[in-house]
Coordinates of C-alpha atoms in Angstrom, one line a residue:
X1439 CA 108.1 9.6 14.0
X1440 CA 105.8 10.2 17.1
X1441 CA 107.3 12.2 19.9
X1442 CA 105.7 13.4 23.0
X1443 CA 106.7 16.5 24.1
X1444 CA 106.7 17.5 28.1
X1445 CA 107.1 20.9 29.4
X1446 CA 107.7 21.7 32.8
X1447 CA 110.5 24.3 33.2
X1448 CA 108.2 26.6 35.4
X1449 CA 104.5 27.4 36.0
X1450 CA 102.6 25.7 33.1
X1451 CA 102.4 21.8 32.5
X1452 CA 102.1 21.4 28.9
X1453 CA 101.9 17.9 26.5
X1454 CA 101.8 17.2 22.9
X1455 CA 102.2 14.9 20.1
X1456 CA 103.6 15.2 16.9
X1457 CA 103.7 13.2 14.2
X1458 CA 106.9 14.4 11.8
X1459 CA 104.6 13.3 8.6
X1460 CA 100.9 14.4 10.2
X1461 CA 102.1 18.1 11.7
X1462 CA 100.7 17.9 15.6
X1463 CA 98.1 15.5 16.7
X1464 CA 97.4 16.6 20.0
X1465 CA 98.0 19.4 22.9
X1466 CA 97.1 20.1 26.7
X1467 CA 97.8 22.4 29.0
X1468 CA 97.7 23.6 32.6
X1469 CA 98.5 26.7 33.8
X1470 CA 99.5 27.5 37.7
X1471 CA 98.5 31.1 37.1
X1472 CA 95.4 31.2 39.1
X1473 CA 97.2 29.5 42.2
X1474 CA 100.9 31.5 41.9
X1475 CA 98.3 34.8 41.9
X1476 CA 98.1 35.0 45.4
X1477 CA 101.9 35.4 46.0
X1478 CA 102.4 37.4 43.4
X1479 CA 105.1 35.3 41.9
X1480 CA 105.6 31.8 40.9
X1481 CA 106.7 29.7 44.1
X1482 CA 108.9 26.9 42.8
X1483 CA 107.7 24.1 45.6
X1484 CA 103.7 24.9 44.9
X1485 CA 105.2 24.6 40.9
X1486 CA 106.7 21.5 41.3
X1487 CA 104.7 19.8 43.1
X1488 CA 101.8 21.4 40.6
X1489 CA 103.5 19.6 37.9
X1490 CA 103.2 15.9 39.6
X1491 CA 99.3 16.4 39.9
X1492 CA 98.9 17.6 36.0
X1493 CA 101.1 15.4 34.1
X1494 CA 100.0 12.1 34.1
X1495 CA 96.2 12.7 33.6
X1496 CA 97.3 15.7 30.9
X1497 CA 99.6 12.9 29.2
X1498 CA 96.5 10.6 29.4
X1499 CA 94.4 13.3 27.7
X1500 CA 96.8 14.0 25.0
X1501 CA 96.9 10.5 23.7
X1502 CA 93.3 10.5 24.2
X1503 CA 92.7 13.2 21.5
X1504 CA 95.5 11.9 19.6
X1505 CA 93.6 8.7 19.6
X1506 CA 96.8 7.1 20.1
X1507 CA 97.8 4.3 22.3
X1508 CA 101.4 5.2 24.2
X1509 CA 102.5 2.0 22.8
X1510 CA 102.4 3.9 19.3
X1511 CA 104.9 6.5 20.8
X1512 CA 108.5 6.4 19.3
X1513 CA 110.1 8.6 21.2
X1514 CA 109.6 11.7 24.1
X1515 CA 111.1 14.6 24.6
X1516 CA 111.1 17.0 27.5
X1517 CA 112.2 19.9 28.8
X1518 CA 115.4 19.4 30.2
X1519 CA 116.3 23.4 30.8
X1520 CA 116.6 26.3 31.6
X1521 CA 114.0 26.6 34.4
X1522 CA 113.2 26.0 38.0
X1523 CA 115.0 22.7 38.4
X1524 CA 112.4 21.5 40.6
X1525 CA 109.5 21.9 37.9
X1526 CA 112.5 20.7 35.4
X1527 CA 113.2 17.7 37.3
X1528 CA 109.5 16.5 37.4
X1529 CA 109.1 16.1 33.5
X1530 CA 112.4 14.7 33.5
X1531 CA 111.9 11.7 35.8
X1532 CA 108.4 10.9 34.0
X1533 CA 109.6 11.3 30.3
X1534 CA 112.2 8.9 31.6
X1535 CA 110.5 6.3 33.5
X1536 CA 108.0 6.5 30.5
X1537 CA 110.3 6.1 28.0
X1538 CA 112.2 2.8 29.7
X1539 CA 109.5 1.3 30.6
X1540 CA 108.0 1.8 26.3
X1541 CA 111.3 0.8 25.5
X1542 CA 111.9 4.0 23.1
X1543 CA 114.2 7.5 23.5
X1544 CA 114.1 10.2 25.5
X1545 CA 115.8 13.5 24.7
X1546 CA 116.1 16.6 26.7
X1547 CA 115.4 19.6 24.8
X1548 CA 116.6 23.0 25.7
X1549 CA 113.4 25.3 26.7
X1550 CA 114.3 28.2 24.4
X1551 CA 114.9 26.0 21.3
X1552 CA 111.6 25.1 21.7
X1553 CA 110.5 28.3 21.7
X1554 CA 112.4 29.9 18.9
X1555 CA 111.4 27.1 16.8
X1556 CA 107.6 27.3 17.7
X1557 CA 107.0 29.4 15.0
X1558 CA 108.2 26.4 12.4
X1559 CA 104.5 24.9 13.4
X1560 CA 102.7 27.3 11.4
X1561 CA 101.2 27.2 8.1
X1562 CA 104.1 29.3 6.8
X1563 CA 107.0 28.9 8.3
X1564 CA 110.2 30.8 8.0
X1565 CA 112.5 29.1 6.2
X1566 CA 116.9 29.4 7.6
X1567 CA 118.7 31.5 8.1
X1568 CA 116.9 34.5 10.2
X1569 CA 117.3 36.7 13.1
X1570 CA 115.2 36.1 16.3
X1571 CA 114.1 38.2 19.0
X1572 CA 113.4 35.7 21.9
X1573 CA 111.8 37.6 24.8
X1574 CA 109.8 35.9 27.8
X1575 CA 110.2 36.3 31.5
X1576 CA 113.5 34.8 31.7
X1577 CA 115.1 35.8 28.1
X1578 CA 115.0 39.0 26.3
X1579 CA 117.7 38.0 23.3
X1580 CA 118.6 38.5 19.6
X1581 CA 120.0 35.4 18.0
X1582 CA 121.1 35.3 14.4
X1583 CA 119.8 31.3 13.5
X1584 CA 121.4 29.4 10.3
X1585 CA 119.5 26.5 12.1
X1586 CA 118.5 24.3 14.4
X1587 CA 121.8 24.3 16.9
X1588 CA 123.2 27.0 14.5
X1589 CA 123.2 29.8 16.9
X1590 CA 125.5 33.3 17.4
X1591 CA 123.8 35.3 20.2
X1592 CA 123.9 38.8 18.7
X1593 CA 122.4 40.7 22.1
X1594 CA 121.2 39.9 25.3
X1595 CA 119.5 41.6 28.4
X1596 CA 121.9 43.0 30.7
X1597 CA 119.6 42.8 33.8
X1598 CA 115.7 41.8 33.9
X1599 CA 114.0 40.3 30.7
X1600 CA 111.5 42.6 28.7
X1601 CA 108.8 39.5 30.1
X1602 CA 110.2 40.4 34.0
X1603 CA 110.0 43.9 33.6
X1604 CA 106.7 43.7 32.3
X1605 CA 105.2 41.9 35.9
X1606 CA 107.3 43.8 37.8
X1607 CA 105.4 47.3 36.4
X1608 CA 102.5 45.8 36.7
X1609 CA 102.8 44.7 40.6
X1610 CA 104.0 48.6 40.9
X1611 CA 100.8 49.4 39.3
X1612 CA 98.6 47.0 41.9
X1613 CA 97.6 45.2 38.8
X1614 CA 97.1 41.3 39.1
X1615 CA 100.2 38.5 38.3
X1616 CA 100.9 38.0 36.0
X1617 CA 101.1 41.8 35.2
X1618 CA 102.3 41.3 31.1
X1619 CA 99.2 40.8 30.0
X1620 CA 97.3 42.9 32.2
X1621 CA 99.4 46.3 31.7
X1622 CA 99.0 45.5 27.9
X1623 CA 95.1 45.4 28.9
X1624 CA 95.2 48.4 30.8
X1625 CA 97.7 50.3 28.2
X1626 CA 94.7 50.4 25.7
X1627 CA 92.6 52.9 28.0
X1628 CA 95.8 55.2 28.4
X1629 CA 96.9 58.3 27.0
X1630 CA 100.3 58.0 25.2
X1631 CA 100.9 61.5 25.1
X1632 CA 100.9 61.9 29.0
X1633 CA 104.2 60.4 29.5
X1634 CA 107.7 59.9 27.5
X1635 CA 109.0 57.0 29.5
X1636 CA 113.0 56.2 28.2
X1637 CA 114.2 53.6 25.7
X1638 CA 117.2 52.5 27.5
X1639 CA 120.5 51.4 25.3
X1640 CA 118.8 53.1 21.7
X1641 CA 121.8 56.0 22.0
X1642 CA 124.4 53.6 22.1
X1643 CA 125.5 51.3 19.1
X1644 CA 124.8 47.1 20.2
X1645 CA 122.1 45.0 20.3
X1646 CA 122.0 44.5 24.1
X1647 CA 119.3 45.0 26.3
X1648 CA 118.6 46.9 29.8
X1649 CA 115.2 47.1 31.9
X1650 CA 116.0 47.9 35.0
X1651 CA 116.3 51.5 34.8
X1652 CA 112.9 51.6 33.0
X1653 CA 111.7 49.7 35.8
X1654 CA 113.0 52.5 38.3
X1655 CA 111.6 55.0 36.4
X1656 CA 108.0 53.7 36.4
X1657 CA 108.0 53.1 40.1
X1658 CA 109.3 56.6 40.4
X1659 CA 106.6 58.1 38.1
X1660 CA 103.9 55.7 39.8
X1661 CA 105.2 57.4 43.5
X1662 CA 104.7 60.8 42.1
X1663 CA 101.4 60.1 41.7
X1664 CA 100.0 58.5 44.7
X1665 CA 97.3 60.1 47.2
X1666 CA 97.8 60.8 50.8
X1667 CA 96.9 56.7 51.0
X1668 CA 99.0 55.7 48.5
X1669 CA 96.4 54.6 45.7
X1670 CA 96.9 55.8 42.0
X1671 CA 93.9 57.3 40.4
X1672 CA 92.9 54.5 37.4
X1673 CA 93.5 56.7 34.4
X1674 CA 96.9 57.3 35.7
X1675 CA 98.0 53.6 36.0
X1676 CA 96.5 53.4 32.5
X1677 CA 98.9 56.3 31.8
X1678 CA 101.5 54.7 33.0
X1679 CA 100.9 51.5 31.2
X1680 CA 101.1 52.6 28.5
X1681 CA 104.2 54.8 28.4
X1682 CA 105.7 51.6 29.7
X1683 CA 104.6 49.2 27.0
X1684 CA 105.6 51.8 24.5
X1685 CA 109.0 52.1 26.0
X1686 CA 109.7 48.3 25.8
X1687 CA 108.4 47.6 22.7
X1688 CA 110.1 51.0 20.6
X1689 CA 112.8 49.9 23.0
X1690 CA 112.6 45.9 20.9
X1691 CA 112.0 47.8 17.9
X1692 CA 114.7 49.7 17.4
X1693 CA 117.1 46.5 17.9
X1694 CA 115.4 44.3 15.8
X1695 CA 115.9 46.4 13.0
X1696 CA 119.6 46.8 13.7
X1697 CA 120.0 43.1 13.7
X1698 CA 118.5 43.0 10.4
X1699 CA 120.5 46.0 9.0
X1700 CA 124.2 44.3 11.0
X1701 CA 123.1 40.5 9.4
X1702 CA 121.5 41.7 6.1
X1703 CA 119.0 39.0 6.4
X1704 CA 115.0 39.8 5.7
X1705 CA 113.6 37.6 7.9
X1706 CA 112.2 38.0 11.4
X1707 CA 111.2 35.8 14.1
X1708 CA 110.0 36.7 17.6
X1709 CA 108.9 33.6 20.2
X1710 CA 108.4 33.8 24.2
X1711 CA 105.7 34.6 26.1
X1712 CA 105.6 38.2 24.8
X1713 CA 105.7 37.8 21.3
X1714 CA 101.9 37.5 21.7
X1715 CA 101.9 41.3 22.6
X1716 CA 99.6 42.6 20.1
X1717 CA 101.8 46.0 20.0
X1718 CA 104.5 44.4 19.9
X1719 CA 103.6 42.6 16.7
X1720 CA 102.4 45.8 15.4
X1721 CA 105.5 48.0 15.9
X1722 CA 107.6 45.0 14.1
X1723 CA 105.4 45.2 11.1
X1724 CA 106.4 48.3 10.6
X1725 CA 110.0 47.7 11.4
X1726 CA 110.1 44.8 8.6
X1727 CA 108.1 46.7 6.0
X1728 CA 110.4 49.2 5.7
X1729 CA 113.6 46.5 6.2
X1730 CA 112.0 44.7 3.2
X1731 CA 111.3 42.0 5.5
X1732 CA 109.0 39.7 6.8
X1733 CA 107.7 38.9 10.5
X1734 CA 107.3 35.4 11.6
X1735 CA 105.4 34.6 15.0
X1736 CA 103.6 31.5 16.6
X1737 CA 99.8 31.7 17.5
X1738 CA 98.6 33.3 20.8
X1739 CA 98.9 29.7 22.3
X1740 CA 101.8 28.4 21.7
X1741 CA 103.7 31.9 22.4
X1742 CA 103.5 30.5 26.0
X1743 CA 105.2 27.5 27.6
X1744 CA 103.7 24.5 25.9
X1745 CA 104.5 21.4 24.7
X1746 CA 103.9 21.4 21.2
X1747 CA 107.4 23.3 21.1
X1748 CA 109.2 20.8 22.8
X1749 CA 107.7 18.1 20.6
X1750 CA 108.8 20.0 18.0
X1751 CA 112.3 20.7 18.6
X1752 CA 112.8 17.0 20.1
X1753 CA 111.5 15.6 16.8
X1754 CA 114.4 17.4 14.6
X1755 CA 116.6 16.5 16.7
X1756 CA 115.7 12.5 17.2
X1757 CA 115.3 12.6 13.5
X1758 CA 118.9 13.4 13.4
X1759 CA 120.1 10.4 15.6
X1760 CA 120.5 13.1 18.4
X1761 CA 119.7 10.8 21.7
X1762 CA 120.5 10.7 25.7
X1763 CA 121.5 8.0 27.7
X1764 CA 119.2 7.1 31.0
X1765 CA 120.8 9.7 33.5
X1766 CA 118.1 12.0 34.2
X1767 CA 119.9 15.3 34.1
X1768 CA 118.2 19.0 34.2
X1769 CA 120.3 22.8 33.7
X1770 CA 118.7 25.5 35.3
X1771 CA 121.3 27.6 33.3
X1772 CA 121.8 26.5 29.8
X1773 CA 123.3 28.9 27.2
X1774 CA 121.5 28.4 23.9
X1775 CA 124.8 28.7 21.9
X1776 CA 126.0 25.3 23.6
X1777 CA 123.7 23.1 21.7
X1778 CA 125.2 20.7 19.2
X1779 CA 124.3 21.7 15.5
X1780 CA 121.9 19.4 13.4

């Protein structure tokens, strides 16, 4: 089976094709970054309207190095959810219109789904059941997965996701959006000795998250620090950068591997945007070498939105007879744990 995969849930217009006997055959995408930048934020109506620029000609491209004619498509699958329901409702509409006028199925597929199963596209793949960390921008969760629509949510963030906190430090720090990746940047020039920053929720037993009292306590740290004008010296927003990624990621850490100790399973999966945290992997390895475990991630680029995930997920699923009729119907809120087994 050939599916084409559409994502759209916020800031990044992403397409793919896979083929369920060939592994992936093609992948494009676009990211908003460069024009969200100057707001410091995503804004949902640049977003949207964004998305109705990129996806035709990106869809066009896909096919192109698939060498595929959309004729040869047998079904598309898009993101139908969680997101901005804006962006959500582009992808929608096209897979859709697509889709009827091809005369072949259309599935929405739930956006973290895709990403939790990203991982499945490597080379090695980890093999049900497991426990995953999902953490991105909107989700910082532990999941136990027996698979695919098998889910019991162990822990959740109470407040911001680890991916939120993450830009939020960094727009404390004056650093550019989205601030993730650059405090991770800027954390390699720190000194980690400078500053204990808390690991909030690690003296209490669960496996639920809270970042917004880290968040308070970096802007209160940052304040400290200012001049007479306000400005932060660079090695102390390095400083700070790194007490603040160390904090998050111990802060992962040290629930990951009380997942693994409350399931007993050996097998660890972490997907979102910030899986690609280089010390984040790192501190993981550890955690699963001495769990007798093993660590499972997705490469750099498809850590991201993208639509090789969404091709993915909608190709297990169509496999299965799974299938939606023509109402074109988005969730901006969709619990996970509401998905029909396989």
């Amino acid at each position: 089976m050939r599916v084409l995969g559409i994502e759209t849930s916020c800031d990044e217009t992403g397409v793919a094709i896979y083929d369920s006997e060939q592994g992936l055959l093609g992948d494009a995408l676009y990211s908003q970054i460069a024009m969200h930048a100057e707001y410091g934020g995503v804004v949902p109506e640049l977003a949207s309207r964004d998305h109705v620029r990129k996806l035709l000609p990106l869809v066009r491209e896909t096919l192109a190095q698939a060498r595929m004619d959309k004729s040869e498509l047998d079904a598309i699958a898009y993101t139908a959810g969680p997101g901005l329901i804006g962006a959500l409702i582009v992808g929608a509409s096209t897979a859709r219109a697509m889709a009827l006028g091809l005369g072949i199925p259309a599935l929405g597929v739930h956006h973290m789904e895709g990403h939790l199963l990203a991982p499945m596209l490597e080379d090695t793949p980890p093999a049900f059941p497991f426990v995953a960390l999902l953490v991105s921008g909107g989700h910082t969760q532990l999941v136990r997965v027996d698979g695919i629509g098998r889910y019991e949510l162990l822990g959740e963030s109470l407040d911001d996701a680890a991916g939120e906190a993450f830009d939020k430090a960094g727009k404390m720090l004056g650093l550019d959006y989205p601030g993730g990746p650059e405090i991770a940047k800027l954390a390699r020039h720190g000194d980690a000795t400078r500053f204990r920053f808390p690991r909030p929720m690690t003296d209490r037993p669960g496996l639920d998250f809270s970042f917004s009292g880290l968040k308070t306590f970096t802007l209160n740290t940052a304040n400290k620090l200012r001049d007479a004008d306000g400005q932060l010296d660079p090695q102390s927003k390095a400083d700070i950068a790194v007490a603040f990624e160390e904090a998050v990621v111990d802060t992962l850490a040290i629930k990951c591997k009380r997942a693994l100790q409350q399931t007993g399973l050996h097998q660890l999966v972490i997907a979102g945007g910030v899986s690609a945290n280089t010390r984040l992997r790192e501190k993981l390895d550890e955690v699963v070498r001495r769990q007798r475990a093993t660590l499972f991630y997705a490469r750099p680029r498809f850590c991201t939105d993208n639509g090789a995930m969404i091709a993915f997920a909608g190709c297990q699923r169509l496999l299965a007879g799974q299938s939606n009729d023509l109402k074109i119907s988005v969730f901006p809120r969709w619990p996970m744990d509401t998905l029909p087994p396989l």
